N, C-alpha and C. Protein backbone atom coordinates (compact mmCIF):
# COMPACT_ATOMS: atom_id res chain seq x y z
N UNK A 1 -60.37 139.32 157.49
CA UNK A 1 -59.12 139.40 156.75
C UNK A 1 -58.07 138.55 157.46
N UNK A 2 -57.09 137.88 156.73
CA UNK A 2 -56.24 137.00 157.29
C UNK A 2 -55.14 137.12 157.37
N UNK A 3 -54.79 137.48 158.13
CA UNK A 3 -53.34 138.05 158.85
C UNK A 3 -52.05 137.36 159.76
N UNK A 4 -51.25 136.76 159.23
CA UNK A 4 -50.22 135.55 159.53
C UNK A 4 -49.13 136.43 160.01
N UNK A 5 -48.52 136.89 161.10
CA UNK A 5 -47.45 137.71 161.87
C UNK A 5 -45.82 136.88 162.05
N UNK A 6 -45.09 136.69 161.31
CA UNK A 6 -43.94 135.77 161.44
C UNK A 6 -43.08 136.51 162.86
N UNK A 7 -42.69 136.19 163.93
CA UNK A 7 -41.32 136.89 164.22
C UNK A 7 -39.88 135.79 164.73
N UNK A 8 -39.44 135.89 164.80
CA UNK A 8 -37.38 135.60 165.86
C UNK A 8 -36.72 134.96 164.70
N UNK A 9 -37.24 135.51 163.19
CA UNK A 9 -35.74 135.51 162.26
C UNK A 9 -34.45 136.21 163.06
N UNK A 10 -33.39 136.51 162.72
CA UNK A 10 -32.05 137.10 162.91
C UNK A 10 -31.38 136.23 162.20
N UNK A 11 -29.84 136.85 163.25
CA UNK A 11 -28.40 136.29 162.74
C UNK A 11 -28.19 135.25 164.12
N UNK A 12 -27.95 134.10 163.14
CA UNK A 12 -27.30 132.67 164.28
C UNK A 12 -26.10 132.15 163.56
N UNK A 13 -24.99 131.47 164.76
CA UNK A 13 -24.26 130.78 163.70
C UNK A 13 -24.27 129.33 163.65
N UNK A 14 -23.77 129.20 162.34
CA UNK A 14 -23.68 127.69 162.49
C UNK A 14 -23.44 126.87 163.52
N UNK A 15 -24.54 125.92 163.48
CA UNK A 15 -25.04 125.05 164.50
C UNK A 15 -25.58 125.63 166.06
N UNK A 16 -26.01 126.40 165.40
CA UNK A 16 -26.87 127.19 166.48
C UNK A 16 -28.70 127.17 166.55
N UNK A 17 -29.36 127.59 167.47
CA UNK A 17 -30.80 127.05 167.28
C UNK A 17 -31.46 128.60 167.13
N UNK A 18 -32.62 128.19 166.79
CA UNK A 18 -33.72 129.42 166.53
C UNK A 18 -35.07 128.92 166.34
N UNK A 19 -36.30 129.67 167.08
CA UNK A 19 -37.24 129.46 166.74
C UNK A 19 -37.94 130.72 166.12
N UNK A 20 -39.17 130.27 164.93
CA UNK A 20 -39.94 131.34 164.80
C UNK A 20 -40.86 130.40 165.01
N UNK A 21 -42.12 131.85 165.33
CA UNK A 21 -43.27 131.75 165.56
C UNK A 21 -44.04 132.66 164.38
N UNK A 22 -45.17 132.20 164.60
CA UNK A 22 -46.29 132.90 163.34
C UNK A 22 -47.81 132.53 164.22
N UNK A 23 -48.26 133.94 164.14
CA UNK A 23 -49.28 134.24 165.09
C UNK A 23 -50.11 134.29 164.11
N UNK A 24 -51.50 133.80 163.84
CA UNK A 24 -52.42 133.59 162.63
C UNK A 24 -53.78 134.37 163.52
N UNK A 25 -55.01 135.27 162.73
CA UNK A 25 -56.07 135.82 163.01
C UNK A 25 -56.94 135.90 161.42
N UNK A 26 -58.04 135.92 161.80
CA UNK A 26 -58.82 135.84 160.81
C UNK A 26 -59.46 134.85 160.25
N UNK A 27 -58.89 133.41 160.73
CA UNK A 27 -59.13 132.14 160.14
C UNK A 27 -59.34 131.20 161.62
N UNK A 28 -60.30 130.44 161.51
CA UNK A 28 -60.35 129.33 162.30
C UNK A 28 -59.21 128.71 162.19
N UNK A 29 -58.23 128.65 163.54
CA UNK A 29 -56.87 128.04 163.51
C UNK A 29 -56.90 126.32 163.56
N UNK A 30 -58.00 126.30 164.08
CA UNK A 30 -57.42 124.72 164.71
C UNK A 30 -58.13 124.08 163.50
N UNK A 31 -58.82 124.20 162.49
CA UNK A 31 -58.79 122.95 161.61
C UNK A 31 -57.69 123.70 160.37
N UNK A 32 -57.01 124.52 160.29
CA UNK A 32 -56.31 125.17 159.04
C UNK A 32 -55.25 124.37 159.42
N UNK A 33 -54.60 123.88 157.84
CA UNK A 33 -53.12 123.64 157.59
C UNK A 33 -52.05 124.70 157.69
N UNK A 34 -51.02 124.37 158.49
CA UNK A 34 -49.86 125.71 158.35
C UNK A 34 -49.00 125.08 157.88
N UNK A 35 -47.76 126.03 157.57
CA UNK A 35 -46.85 125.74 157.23
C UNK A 35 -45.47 126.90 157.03
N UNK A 36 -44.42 126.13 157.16
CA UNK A 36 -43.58 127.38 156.83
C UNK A 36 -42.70 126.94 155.85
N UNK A 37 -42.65 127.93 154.57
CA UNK A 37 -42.17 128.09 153.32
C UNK A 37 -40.60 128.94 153.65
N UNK A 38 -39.47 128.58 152.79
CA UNK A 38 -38.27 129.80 152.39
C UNK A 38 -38.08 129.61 151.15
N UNK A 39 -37.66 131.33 150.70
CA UNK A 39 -37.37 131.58 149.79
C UNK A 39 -36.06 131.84 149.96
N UNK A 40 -34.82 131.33 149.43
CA UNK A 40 -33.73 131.73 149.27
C UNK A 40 -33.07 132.85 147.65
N UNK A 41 -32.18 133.86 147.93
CA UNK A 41 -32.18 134.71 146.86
C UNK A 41 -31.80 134.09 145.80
N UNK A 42 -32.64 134.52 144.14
CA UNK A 42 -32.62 133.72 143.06
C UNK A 42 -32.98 132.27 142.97
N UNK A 43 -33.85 131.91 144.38
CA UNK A 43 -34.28 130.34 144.10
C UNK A 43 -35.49 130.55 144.59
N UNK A 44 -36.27 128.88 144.15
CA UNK A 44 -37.98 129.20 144.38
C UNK A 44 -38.34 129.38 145.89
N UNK A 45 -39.47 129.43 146.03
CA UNK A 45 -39.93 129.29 147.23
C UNK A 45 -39.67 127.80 147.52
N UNK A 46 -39.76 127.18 148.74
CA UNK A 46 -40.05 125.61 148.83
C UNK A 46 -40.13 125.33 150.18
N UNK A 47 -41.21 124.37 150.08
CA UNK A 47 -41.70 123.81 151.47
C UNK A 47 -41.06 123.30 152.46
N UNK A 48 -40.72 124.11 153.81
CA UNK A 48 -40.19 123.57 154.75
C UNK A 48 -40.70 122.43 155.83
N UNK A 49 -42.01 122.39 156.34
CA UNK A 49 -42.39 121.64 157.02
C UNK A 49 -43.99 122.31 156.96
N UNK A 50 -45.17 121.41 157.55
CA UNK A 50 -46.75 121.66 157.26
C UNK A 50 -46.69 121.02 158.99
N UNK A 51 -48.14 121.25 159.08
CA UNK A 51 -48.68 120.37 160.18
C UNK A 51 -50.14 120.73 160.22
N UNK A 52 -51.48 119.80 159.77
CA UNK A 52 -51.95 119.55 159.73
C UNK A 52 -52.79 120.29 160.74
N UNK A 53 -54.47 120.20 160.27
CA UNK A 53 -54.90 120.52 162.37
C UNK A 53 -55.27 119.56 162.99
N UNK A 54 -55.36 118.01 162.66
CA UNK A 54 -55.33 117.09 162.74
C UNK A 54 -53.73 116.86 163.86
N UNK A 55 -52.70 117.45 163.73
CA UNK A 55 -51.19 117.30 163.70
C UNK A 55 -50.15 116.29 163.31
N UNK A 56 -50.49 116.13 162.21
CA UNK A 56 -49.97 115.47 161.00
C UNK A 56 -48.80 116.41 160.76
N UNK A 57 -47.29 115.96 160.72
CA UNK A 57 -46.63 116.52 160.21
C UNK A 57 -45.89 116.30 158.52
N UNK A 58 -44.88 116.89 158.29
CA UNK A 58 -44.43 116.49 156.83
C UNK A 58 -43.15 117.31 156.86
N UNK A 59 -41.86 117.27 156.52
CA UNK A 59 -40.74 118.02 155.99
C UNK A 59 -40.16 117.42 155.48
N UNK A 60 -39.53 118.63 154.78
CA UNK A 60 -38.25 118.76 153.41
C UNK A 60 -37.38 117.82 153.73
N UNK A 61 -36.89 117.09 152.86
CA UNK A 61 -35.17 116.07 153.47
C UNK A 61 -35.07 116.77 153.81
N UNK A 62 -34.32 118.04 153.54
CA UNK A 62 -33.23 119.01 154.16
C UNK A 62 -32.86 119.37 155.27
N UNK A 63 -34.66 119.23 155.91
CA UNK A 63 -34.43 120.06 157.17
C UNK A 63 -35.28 118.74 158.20
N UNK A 64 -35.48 117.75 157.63
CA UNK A 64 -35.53 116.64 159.23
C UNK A 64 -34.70 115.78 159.86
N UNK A 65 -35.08 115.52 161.33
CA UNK A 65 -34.02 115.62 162.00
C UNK A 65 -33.26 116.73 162.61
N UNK A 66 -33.79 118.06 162.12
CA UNK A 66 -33.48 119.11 162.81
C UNK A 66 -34.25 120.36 162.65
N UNK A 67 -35.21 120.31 162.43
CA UNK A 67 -36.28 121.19 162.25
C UNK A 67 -37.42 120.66 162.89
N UNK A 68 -38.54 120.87 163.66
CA UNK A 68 -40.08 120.89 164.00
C UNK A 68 -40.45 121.81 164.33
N UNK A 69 -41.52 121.39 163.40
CA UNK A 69 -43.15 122.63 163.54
C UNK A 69 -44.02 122.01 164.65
N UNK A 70 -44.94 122.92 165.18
CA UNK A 70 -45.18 122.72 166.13
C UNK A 70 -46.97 123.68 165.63
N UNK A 71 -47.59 123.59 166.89
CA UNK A 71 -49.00 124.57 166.92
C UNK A 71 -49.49 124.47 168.55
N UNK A 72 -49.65 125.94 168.79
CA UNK A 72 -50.54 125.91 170.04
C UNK A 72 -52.15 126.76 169.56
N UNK A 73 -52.71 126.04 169.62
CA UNK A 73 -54.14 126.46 168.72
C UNK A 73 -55.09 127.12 169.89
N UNK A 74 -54.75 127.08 170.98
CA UNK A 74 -54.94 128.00 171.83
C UNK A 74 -54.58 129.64 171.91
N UNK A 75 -53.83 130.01 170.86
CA UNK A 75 -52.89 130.93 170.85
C UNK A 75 -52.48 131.19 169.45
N UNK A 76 -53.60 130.10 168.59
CA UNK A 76 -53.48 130.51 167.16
C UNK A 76 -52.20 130.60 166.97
N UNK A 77 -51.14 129.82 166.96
CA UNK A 77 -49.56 130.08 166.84
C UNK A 77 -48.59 128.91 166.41
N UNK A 78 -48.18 129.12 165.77
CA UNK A 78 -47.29 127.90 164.33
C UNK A 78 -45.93 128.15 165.07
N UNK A 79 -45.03 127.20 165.60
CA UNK A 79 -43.83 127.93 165.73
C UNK A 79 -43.03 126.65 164.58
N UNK A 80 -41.83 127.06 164.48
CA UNK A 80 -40.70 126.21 163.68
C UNK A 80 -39.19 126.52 164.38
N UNK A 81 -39.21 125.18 165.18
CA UNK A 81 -37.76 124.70 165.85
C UNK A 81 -36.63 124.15 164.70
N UNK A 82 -35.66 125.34 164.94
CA UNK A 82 -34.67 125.26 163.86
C UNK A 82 -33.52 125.08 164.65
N UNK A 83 -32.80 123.75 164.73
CA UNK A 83 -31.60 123.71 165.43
C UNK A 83 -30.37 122.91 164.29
N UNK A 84 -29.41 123.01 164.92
CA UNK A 84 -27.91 122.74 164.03
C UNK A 84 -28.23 123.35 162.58
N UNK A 85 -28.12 124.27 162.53
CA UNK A 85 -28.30 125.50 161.53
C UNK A 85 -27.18 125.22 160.83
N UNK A 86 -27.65 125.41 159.24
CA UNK A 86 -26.44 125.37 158.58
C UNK A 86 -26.83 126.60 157.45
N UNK A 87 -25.07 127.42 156.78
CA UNK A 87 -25.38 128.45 156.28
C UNK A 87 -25.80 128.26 155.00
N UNK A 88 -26.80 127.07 154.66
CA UNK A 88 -27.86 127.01 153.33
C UNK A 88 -28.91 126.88 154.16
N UNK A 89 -29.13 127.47 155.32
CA UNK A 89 -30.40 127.54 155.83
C UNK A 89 -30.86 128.81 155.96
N UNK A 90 -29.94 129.89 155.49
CA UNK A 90 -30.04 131.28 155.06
C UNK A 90 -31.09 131.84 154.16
N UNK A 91 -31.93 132.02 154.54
CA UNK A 91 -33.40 132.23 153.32
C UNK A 91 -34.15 133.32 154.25
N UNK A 92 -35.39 133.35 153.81
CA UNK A 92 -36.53 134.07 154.21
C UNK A 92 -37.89 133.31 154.28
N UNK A 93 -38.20 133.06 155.60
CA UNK A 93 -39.17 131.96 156.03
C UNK A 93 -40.49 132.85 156.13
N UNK A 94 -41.12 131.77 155.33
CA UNK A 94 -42.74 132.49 155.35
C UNK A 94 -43.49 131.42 155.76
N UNK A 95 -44.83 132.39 156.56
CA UNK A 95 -45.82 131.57 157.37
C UNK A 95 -46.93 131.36 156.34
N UNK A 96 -47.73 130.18 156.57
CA UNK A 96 -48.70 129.85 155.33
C UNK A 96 -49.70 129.08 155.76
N UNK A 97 -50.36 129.55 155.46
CA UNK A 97 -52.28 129.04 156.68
C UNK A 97 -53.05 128.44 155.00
N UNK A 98 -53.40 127.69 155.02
CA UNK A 98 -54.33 126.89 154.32
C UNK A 98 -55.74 126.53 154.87
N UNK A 99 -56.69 127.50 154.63
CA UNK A 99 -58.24 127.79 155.49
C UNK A 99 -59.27 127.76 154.41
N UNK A 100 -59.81 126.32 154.32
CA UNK A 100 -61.03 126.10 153.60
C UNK A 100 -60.45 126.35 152.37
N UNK A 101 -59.09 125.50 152.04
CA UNK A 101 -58.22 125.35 150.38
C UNK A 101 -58.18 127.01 149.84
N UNK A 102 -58.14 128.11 150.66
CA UNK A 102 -57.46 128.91 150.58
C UNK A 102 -56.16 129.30 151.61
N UNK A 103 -55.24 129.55 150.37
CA UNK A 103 -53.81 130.28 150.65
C UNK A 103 -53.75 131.09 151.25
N UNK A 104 -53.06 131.64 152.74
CA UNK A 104 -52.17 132.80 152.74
C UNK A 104 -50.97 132.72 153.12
N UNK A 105 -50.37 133.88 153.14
CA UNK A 105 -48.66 134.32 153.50
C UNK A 105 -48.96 135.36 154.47
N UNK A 106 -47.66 134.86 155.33
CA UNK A 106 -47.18 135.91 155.73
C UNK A 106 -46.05 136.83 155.21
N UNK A 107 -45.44 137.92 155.89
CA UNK A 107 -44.21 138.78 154.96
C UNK A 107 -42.83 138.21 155.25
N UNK A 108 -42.87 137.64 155.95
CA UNK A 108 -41.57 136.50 155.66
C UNK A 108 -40.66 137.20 156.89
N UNK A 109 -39.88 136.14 157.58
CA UNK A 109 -38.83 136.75 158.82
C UNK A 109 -37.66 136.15 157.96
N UNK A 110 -36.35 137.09 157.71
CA UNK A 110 -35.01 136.92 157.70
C UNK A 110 -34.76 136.24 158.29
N UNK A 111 -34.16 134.80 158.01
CA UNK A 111 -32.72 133.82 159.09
C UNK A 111 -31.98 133.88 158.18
N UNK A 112 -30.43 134.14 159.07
CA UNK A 112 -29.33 134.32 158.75
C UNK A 112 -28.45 133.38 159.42
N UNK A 113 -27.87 132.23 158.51
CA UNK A 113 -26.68 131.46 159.17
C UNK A 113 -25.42 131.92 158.86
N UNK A 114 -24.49 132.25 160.04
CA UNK A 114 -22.73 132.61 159.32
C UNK A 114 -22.42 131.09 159.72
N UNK A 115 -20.67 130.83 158.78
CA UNK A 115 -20.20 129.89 158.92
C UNK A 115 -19.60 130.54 159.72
């Protein structure tokens, strides 16, 4: 069973840094695609940044230049470096393992930007 653990959402303020991490089990880590998804309230989900197991990366305009994903596949672990935070970066970040072109989620960590 495949089990994706998000944690170090909170409250930051603008232009402040944060990382989460997402601890993955169940799936061979080092060839799976990750990624971390937010959902902001009343809007879709949408892709924040991937990285390959290859380590190929990819992100949103929105967030490069100040966002990287990262992987220690030793440790089965996705993190996402979130710095100069801005308060439309206020969503709910979900972890997302792509293992043999199947999907999962994790339950998503709260970030909170104040102006």
């Amino acid at each position: 069973q495949v089990q994706l653990v998000e944690s170090g959402g909170g409250l930051v303020q603008a232009g402040g840094s944060m990382r989460l991490s997402c601890v993955a089990s169940g799936i061979i880590f080092s060839i799976s695609s990750m990624g971390w998804y937010r959902q902001a309230p009343g809007k879709q989900r949408e892709l924040v940044a991937r990285i390959t197991g290859g380590g190929g990366t990819n992100y949103a305009d929105s967030v490069k230049g100040r966002f990287t994903i990262s992987r220690e596949n030793a440790r089965s672990t996705v993190y996402l470096q979130m710095n100069s935070l801005k308060p439309e970066d206020t969503s709910v970040y979900y972890c997302n393992a792509v293992h043999y072109g199947v999907n999962s989620w994790g339950t998503g960590t709260l970030v909170t930007v104040s102006s």
